[in-house]
Tab-separated table of C-alpha atoms in Angstrom:
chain	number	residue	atom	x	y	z
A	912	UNK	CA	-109.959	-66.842	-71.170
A	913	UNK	CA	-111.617	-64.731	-68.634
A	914	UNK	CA	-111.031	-61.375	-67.706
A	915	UNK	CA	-110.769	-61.162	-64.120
A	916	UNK	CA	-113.011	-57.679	-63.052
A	917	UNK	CA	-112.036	-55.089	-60.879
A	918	UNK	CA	-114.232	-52.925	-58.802
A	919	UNK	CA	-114.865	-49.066	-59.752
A	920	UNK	CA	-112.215	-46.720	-57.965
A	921	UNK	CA	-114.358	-43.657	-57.372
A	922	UNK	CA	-113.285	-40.563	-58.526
A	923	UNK	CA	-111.006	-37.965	-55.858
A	924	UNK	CA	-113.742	-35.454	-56.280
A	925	UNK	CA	-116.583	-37.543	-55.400
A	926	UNK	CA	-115.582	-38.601	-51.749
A	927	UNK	CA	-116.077	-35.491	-50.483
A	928	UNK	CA	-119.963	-35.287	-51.362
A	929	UNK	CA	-121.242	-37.031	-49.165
A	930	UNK	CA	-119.821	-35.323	-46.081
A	931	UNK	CA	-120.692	-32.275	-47.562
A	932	UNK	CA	-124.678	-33.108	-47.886
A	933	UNK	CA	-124.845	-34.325	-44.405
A	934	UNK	CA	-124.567	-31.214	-42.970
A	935	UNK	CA	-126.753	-29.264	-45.258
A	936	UNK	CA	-129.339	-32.503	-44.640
A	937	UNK	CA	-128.616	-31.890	-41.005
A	938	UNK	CA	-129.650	-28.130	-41.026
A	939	UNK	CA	-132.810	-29.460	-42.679
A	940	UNK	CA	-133.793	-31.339	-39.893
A	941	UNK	CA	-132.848	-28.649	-37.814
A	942	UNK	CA	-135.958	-26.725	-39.417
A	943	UNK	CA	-138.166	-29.869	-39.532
A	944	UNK	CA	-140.133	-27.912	-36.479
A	945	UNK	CA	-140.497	-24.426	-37.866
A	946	UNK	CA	-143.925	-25.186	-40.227
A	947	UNK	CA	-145.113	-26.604	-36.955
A	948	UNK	CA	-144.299	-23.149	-34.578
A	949	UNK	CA	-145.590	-21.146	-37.453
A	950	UNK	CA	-149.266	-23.096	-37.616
A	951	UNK	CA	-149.340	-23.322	-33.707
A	952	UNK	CA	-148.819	-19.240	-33.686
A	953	UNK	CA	-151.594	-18.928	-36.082
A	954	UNK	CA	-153.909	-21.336	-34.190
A	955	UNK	CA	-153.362	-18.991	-31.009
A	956	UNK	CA	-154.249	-15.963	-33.081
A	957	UNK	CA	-156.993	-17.466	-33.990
A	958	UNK	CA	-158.256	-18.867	-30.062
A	959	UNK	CA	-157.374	-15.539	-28.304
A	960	UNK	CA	-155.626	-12.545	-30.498
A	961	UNK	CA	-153.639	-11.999	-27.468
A	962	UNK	CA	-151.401	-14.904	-28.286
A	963	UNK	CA	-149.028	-12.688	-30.652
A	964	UNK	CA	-149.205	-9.349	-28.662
A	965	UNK	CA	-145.409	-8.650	-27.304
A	966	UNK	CA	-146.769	-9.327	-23.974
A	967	UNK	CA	-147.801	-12.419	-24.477
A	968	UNK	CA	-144.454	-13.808	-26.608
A	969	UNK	CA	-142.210	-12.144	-23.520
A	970	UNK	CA	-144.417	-14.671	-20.944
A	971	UNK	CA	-144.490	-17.748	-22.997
A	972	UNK	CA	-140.167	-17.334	-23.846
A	973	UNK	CA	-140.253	-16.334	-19.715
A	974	UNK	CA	-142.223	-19.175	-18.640
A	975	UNK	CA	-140.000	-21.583	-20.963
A	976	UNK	CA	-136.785	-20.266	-20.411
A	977	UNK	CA	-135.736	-21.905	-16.838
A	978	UNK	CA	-137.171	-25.480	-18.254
A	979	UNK	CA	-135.021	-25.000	-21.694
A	980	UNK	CA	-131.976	-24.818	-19.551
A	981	UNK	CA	-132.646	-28.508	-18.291
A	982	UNK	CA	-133.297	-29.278	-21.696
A	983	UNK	CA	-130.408	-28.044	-23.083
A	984	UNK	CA	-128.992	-30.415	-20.128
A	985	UNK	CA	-130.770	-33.502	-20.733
A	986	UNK	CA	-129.752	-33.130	-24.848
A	987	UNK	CA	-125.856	-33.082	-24.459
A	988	UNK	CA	-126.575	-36.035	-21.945
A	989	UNK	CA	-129.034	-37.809	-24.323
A	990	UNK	CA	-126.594	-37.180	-27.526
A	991	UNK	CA	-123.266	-38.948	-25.456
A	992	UNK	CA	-125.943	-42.130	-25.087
A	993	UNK	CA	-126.787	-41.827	-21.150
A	994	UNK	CA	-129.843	-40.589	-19.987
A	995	UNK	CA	-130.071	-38.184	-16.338
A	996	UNK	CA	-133.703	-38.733	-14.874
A	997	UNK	CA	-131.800	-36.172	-11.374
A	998	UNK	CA	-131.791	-33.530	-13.332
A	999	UNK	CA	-135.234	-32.357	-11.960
A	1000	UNK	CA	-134.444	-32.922	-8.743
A	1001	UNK	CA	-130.864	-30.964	-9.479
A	1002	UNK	CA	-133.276	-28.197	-10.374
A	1003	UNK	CA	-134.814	-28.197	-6.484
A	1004	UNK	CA	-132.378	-29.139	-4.736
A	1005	UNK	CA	-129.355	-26.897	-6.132
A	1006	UNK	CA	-131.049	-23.971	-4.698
A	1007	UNK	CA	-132.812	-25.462	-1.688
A	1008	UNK	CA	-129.338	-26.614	-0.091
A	1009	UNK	CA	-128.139	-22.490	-1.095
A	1010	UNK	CA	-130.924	-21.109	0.821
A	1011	UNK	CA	-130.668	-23.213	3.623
A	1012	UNK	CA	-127.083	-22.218	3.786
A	1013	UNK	CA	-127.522	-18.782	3.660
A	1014	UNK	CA	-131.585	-17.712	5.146
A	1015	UNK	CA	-131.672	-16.426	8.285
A	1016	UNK	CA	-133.842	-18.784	10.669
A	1017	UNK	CA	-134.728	-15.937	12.426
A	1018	UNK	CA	-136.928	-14.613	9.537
A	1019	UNK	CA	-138.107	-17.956	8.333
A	1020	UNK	CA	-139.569	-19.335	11.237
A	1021	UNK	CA	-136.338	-22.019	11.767
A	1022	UNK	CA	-135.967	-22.744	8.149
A	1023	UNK	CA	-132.130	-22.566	7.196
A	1024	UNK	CA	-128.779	-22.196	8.971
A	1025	UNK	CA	-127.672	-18.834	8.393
A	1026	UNK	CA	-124.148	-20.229	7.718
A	1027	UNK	CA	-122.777	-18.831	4.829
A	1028	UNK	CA	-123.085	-15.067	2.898
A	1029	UNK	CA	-125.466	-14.732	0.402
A	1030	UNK	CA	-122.880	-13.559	-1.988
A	1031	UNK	CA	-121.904	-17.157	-2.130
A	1032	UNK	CA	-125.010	-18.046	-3.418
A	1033	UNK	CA	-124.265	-18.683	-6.998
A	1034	UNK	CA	-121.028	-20.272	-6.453
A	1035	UNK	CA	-123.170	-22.371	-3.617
A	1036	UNK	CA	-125.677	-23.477	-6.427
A	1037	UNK	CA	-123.706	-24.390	-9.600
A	1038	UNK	CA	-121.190	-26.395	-6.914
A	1039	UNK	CA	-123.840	-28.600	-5.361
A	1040	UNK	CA	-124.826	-29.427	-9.442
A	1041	UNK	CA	-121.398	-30.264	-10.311
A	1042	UNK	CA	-121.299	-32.723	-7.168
A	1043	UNK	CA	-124.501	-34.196	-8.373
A	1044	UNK	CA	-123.175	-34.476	-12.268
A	1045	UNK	CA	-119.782	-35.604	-10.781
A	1046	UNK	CA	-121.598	-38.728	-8.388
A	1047	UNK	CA	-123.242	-39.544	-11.472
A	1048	UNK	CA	-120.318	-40.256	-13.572
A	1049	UNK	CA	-118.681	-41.994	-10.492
A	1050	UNK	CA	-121.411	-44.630	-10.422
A	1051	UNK	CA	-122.296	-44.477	-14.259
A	1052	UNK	CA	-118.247	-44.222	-15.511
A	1053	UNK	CA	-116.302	-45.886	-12.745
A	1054	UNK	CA	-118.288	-48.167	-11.720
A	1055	UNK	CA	-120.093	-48.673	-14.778
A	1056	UNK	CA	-123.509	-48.797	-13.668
A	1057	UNK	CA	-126.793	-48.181	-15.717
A	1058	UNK	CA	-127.180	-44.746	-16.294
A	1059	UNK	CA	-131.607	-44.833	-15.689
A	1060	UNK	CA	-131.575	-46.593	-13.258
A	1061	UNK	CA	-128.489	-44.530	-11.451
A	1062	UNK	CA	-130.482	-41.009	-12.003
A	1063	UNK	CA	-133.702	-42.707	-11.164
A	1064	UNK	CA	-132.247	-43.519	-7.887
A	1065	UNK	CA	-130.579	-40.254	-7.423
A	1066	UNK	CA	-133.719	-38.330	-8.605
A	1067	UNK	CA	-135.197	-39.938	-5.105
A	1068	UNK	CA	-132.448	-39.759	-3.063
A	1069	UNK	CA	-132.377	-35.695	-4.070
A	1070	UNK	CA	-135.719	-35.234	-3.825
A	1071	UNK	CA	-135.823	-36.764	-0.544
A	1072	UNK	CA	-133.068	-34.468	0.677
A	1073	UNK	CA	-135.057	-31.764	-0.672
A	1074	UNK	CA	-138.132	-32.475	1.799
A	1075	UNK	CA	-135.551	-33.078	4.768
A	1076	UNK	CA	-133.368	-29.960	4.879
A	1077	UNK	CA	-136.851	-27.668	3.894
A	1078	UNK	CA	-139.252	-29.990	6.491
A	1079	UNK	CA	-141.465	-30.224	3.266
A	1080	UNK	CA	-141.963	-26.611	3.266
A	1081	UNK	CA	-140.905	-23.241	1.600
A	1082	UNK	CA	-137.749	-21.341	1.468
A	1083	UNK	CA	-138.671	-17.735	1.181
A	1084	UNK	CA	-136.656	-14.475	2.289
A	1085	UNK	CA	-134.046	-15.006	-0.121
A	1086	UNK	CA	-131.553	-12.593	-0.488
A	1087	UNK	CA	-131.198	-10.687	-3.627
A	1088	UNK	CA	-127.867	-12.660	-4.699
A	1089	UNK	CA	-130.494	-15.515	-4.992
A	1090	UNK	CA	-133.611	-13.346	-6.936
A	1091	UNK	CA	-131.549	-11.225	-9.074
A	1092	UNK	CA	-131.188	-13.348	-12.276
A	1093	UNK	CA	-134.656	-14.512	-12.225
A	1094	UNK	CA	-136.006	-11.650	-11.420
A	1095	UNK	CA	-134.093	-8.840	-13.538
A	1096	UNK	CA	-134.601	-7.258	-16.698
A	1097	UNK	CA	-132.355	-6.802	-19.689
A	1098	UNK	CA	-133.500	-4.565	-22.557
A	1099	UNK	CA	-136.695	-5.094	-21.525
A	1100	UNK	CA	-136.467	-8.952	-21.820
A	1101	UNK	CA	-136.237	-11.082	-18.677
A	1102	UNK	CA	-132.810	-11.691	-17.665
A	1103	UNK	CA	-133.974	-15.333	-17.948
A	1104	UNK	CA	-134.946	-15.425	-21.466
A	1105	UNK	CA	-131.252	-13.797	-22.000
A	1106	UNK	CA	-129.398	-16.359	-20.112
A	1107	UNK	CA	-131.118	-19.676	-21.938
A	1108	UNK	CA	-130.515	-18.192	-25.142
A	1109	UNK	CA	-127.052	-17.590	-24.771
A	1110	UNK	CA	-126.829	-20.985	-23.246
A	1111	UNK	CA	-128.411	-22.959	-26.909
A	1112	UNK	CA	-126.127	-20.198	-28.894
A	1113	UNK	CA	-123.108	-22.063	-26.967
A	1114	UNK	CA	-124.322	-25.163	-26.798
A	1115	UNK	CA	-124.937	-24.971	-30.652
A	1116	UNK	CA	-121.412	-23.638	-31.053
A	1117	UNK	CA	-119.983	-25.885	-28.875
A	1118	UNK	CA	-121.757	-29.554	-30.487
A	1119	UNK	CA	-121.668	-27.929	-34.031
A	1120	UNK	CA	-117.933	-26.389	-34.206
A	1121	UNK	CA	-115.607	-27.928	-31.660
A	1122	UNK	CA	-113.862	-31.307	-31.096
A	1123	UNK	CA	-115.363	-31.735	-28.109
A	1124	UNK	CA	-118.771	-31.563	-29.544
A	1125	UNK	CA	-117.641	-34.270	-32.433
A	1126	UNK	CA	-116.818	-36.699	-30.066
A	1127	UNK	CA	-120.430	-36.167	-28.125
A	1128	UNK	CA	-121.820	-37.520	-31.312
A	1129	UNK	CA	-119.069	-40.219	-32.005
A	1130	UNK	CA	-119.609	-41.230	-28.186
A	1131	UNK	CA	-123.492	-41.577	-28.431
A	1132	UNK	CA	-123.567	-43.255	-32.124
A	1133	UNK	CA	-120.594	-45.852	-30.980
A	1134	UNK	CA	-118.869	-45.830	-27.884
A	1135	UNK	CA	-116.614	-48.500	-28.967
A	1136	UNK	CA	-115.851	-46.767	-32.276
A	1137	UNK	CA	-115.238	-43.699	-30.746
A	1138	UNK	CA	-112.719	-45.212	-28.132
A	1139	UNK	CA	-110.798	-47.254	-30.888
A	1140	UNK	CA	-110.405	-44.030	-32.546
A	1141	UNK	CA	-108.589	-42.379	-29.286
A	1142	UNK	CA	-111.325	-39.900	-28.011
A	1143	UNK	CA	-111.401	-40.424	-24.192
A	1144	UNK	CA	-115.045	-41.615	-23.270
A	1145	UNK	CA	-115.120	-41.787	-19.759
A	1146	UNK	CA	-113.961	-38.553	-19.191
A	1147	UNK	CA	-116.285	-36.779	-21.732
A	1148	UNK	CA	-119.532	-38.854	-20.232
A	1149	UNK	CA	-117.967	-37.839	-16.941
A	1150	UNK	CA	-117.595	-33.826	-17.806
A	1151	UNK	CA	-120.867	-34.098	-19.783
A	1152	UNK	CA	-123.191	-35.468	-16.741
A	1153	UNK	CA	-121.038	-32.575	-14.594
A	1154	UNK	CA	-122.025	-29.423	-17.057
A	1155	UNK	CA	-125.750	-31.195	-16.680
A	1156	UNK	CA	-126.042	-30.811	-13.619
A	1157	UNK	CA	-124.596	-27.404	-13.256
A	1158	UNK	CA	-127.246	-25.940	-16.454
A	1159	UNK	CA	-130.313	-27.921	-13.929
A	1160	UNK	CA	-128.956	-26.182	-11.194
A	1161	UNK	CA	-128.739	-23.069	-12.692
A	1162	UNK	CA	-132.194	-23.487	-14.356
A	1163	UNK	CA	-133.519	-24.142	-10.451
A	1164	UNK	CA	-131.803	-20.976	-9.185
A	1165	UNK	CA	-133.845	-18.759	-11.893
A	1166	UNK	CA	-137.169	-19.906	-11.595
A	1167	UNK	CA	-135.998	-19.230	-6.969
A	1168	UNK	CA	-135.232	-15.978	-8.087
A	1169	UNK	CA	-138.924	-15.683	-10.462
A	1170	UNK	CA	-140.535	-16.931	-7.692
A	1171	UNK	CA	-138.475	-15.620	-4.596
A	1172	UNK	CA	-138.841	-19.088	-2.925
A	1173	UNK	CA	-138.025	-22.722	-3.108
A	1174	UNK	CA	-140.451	-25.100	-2.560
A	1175	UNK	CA	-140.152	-28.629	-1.267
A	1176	UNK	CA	-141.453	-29.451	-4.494
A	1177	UNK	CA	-139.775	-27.396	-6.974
A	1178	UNK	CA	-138.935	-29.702	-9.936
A	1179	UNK	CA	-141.385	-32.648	-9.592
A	1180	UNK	CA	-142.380	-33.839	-12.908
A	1181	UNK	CA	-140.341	-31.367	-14.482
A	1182	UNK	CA	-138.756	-34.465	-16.336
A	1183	UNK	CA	-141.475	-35.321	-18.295
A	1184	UNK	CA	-141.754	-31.676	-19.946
A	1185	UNK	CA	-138.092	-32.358	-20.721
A	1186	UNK	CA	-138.035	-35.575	-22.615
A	1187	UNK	CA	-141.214	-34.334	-24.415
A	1188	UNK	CA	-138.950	-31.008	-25.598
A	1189	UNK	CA	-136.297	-33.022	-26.139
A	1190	UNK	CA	-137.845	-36.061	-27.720
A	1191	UNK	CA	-140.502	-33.947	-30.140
A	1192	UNK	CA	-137.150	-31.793	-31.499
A	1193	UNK	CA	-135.544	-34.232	-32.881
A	1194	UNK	CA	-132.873	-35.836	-30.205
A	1195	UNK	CA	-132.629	-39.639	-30.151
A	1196	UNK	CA	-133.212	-41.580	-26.926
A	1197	UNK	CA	-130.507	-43.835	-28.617
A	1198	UNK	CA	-128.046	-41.454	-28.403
A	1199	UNK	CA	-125.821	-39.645	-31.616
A	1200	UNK	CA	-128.586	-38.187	-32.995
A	1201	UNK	CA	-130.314	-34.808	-32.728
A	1202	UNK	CA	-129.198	-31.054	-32.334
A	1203	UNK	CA	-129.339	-28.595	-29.795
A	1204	UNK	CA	-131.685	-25.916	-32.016
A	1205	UNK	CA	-133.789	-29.069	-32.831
A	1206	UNK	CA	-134.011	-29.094	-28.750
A	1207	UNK	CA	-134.682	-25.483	-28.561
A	1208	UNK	CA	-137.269	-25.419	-31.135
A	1209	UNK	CA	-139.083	-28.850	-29.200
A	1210	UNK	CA	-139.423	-26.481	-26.025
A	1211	UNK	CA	-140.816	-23.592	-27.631
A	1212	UNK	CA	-143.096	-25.559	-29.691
A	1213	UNK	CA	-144.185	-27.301	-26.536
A	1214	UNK	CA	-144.523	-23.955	-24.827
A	1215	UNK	CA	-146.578	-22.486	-27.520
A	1216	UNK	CA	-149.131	-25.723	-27.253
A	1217	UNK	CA	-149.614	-25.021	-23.478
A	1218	UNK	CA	-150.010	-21.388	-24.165
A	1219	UNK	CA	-152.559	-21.424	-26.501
A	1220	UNK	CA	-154.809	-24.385	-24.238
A	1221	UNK	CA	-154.574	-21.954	-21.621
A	1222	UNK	CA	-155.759	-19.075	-23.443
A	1223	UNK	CA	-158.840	-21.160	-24.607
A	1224	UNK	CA	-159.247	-21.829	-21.460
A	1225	UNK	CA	-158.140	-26.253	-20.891
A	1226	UNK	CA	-157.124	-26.656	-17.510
A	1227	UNK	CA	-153.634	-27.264	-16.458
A	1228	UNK	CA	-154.377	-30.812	-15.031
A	1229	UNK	CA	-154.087	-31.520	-18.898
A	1230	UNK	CA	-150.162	-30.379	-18.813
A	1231	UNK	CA	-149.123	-34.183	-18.078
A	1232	UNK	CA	-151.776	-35.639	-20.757
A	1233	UNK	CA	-149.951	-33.063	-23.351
A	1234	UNK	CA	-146.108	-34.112	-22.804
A	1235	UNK	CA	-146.868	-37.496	-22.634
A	1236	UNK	CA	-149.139	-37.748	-26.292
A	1237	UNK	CA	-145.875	-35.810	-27.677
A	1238	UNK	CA	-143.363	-38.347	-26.474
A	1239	UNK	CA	-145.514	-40.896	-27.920
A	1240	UNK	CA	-146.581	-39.359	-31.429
A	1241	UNK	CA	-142.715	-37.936	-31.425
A	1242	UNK	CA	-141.382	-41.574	-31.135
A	1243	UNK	CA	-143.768	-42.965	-33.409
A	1244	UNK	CA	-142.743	-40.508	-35.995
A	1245	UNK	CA	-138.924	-41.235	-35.265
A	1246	UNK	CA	-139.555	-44.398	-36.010
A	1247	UNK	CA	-141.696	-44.530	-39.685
A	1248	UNK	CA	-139.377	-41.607	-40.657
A	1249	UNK	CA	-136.024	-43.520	-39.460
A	1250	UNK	CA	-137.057	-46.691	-39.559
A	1251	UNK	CA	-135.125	-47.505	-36.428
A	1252	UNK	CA	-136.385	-49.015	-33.694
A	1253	UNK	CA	-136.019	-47.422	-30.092
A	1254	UNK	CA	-134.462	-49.337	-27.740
């Protein structure tokens, strides 16, 4: 007579263990890019001594700073799933529209209207990326749209509105509402540099800690999972692809206020030095996967690179070359190491 066989009922003290390794695996990954920082830092000592002199560091976490902010963007957007190619655009036009409100045509040879105070000029910026984020979801969410070729489309369409309010030229004589953030000082650290750190400490708060943050994840690994299980998708893609646009923006009014102008072409390419940050810390173009201080660490490592070919002396045309071989050796890596195709 046979015995009939019934499966193993795991102990109550073992179901736990695997949740708890995942975030201690997690936090591993997190660090995945610190060897990396640490032999690029002693590369640069080793090119130009200068690399490591206080000076130096304060530049390279300057000159990164308004980029990581669109990273930062492009991650919590990349983690839900989507993907926001406007963002660069956001990052031009955001303050372009602001200074056209608010120069004096008088001063600037016709450019601008003159219309509104310059104390509105923050408010004026973060509003016109929230409109952006917010036309996004309408097309992307509502009417369910793909989400490339949606940005794609928008990053023209912004772009082009860039060139028309500005006549392809320069907005300069900004008021100081406009410069101040970009331009200040904060304990001797940029105000910039500030500002984008405080932004990853929330964002890592915010992704690592909250419910909101959980459902990011849940969104971007399963959307149909994460709906069955009552988290409200739409609205979270929706108010994720808003906040985007409002860090791009942001990230466009600082490097105005470094620069105390806005070009016609502030932002072009500035995408492809995004996905490269993004890509080479960790986040997956799949969506679900990746962290924002695996983000932060892709942008400073990136940073570093181009700091240290400058100070031996490559020329910048070589920029483009750099972020694409790192998208390219960071997806090939993805993929031997996850064994996970990218679709």
């Amino acid at each position: 007579m046979s015995e009939t066989l019934t499966p193993p009922v795991p102990s109550p003290s073992a179901a736990p263990d695997r949740p708890r390794r995942l975030p201690a695996l997690a936090r591993l990954r997190d660090l995945a890019l610190v060897p990396a920082i640490v032999a690029v830092a002693v590369v640069g000592f080793i090119v130009n001594p200068v690399f490591l002199q206080p000076d130096n560091i304060v530049n390279v976490l300057q000159s990164m700073s308004e980029i990581s902010i669109v990273v930062l963007a492009e991650t919590i957007v990349l983690i839900c799933g989507k993907m926001d190619l406007s963002l660069e655009s956001t990052f031009g036009l955001a303050p372009g529209v602001a200074a056209w409100l608010i120069v004096d045509p008088a001063v600037t040879h016709g450019l601008g209207l003159h219309a509104v105070p310059p104390v509105w000029a923050v408010p004026v910026v973060l509003l016109v990326g929230a409109l952006v984020g917010a036309f996004n979801g309408l097309l992307i969410v509502r009417f369910g749209l793909n989400g490339f070729i949606v940005t794609l489309g928008m990053l023209i369409v912004l772009r082009g509105l860039l060139t028309g309010i500005s006549g392809g030229k320069t907005f300069f004589a900004l008021p100081e509402s406009m410069t101040y953030l970009g331009s200040a000082t904060w304990l001797g650290v940029p105000a910039s540099v500030w500002i984008s750190v405080l932004l990853f400490v929330a964002g890592i708060v915010v992704l690592g800690y909250t419910r909101p943050g959980r459902a990011l994840y849940a969104i971007g690994g399963n959307v149909d999972a994460a709906r069955a299980a009552g988290i409200r998708t739409d609205r979270i893609v929706w108010l994720t692809l808003v906040v985007a646009g409002m860090l791009a923006a942001l990230a466009g009014l600082l490097i105005s206020g470094r620069l105390a102008a806005v070009p016609a072409a502030q932002g072009n390419g500035a995408i492809f030095q995004v996905f490269a940050a993004a890509v080479i810390g960790g986040v997956s173009l799949n969506g679900g996967k990746g962290t924002v201080f695996g983000a932060f660490t892709g942008v400073l490592l990136l940073f570093m690179i181009i700091n240290v070919l400058t100070l031996a002396g490559v020329p910048a045309q070589w920029t483009n070359f750099l972020n694409g071989a790192v998208i390219l050796v960071a997806l090939v890596v993805s993929r031997i190491t996850g064994g996970k195709a990218q679709t």
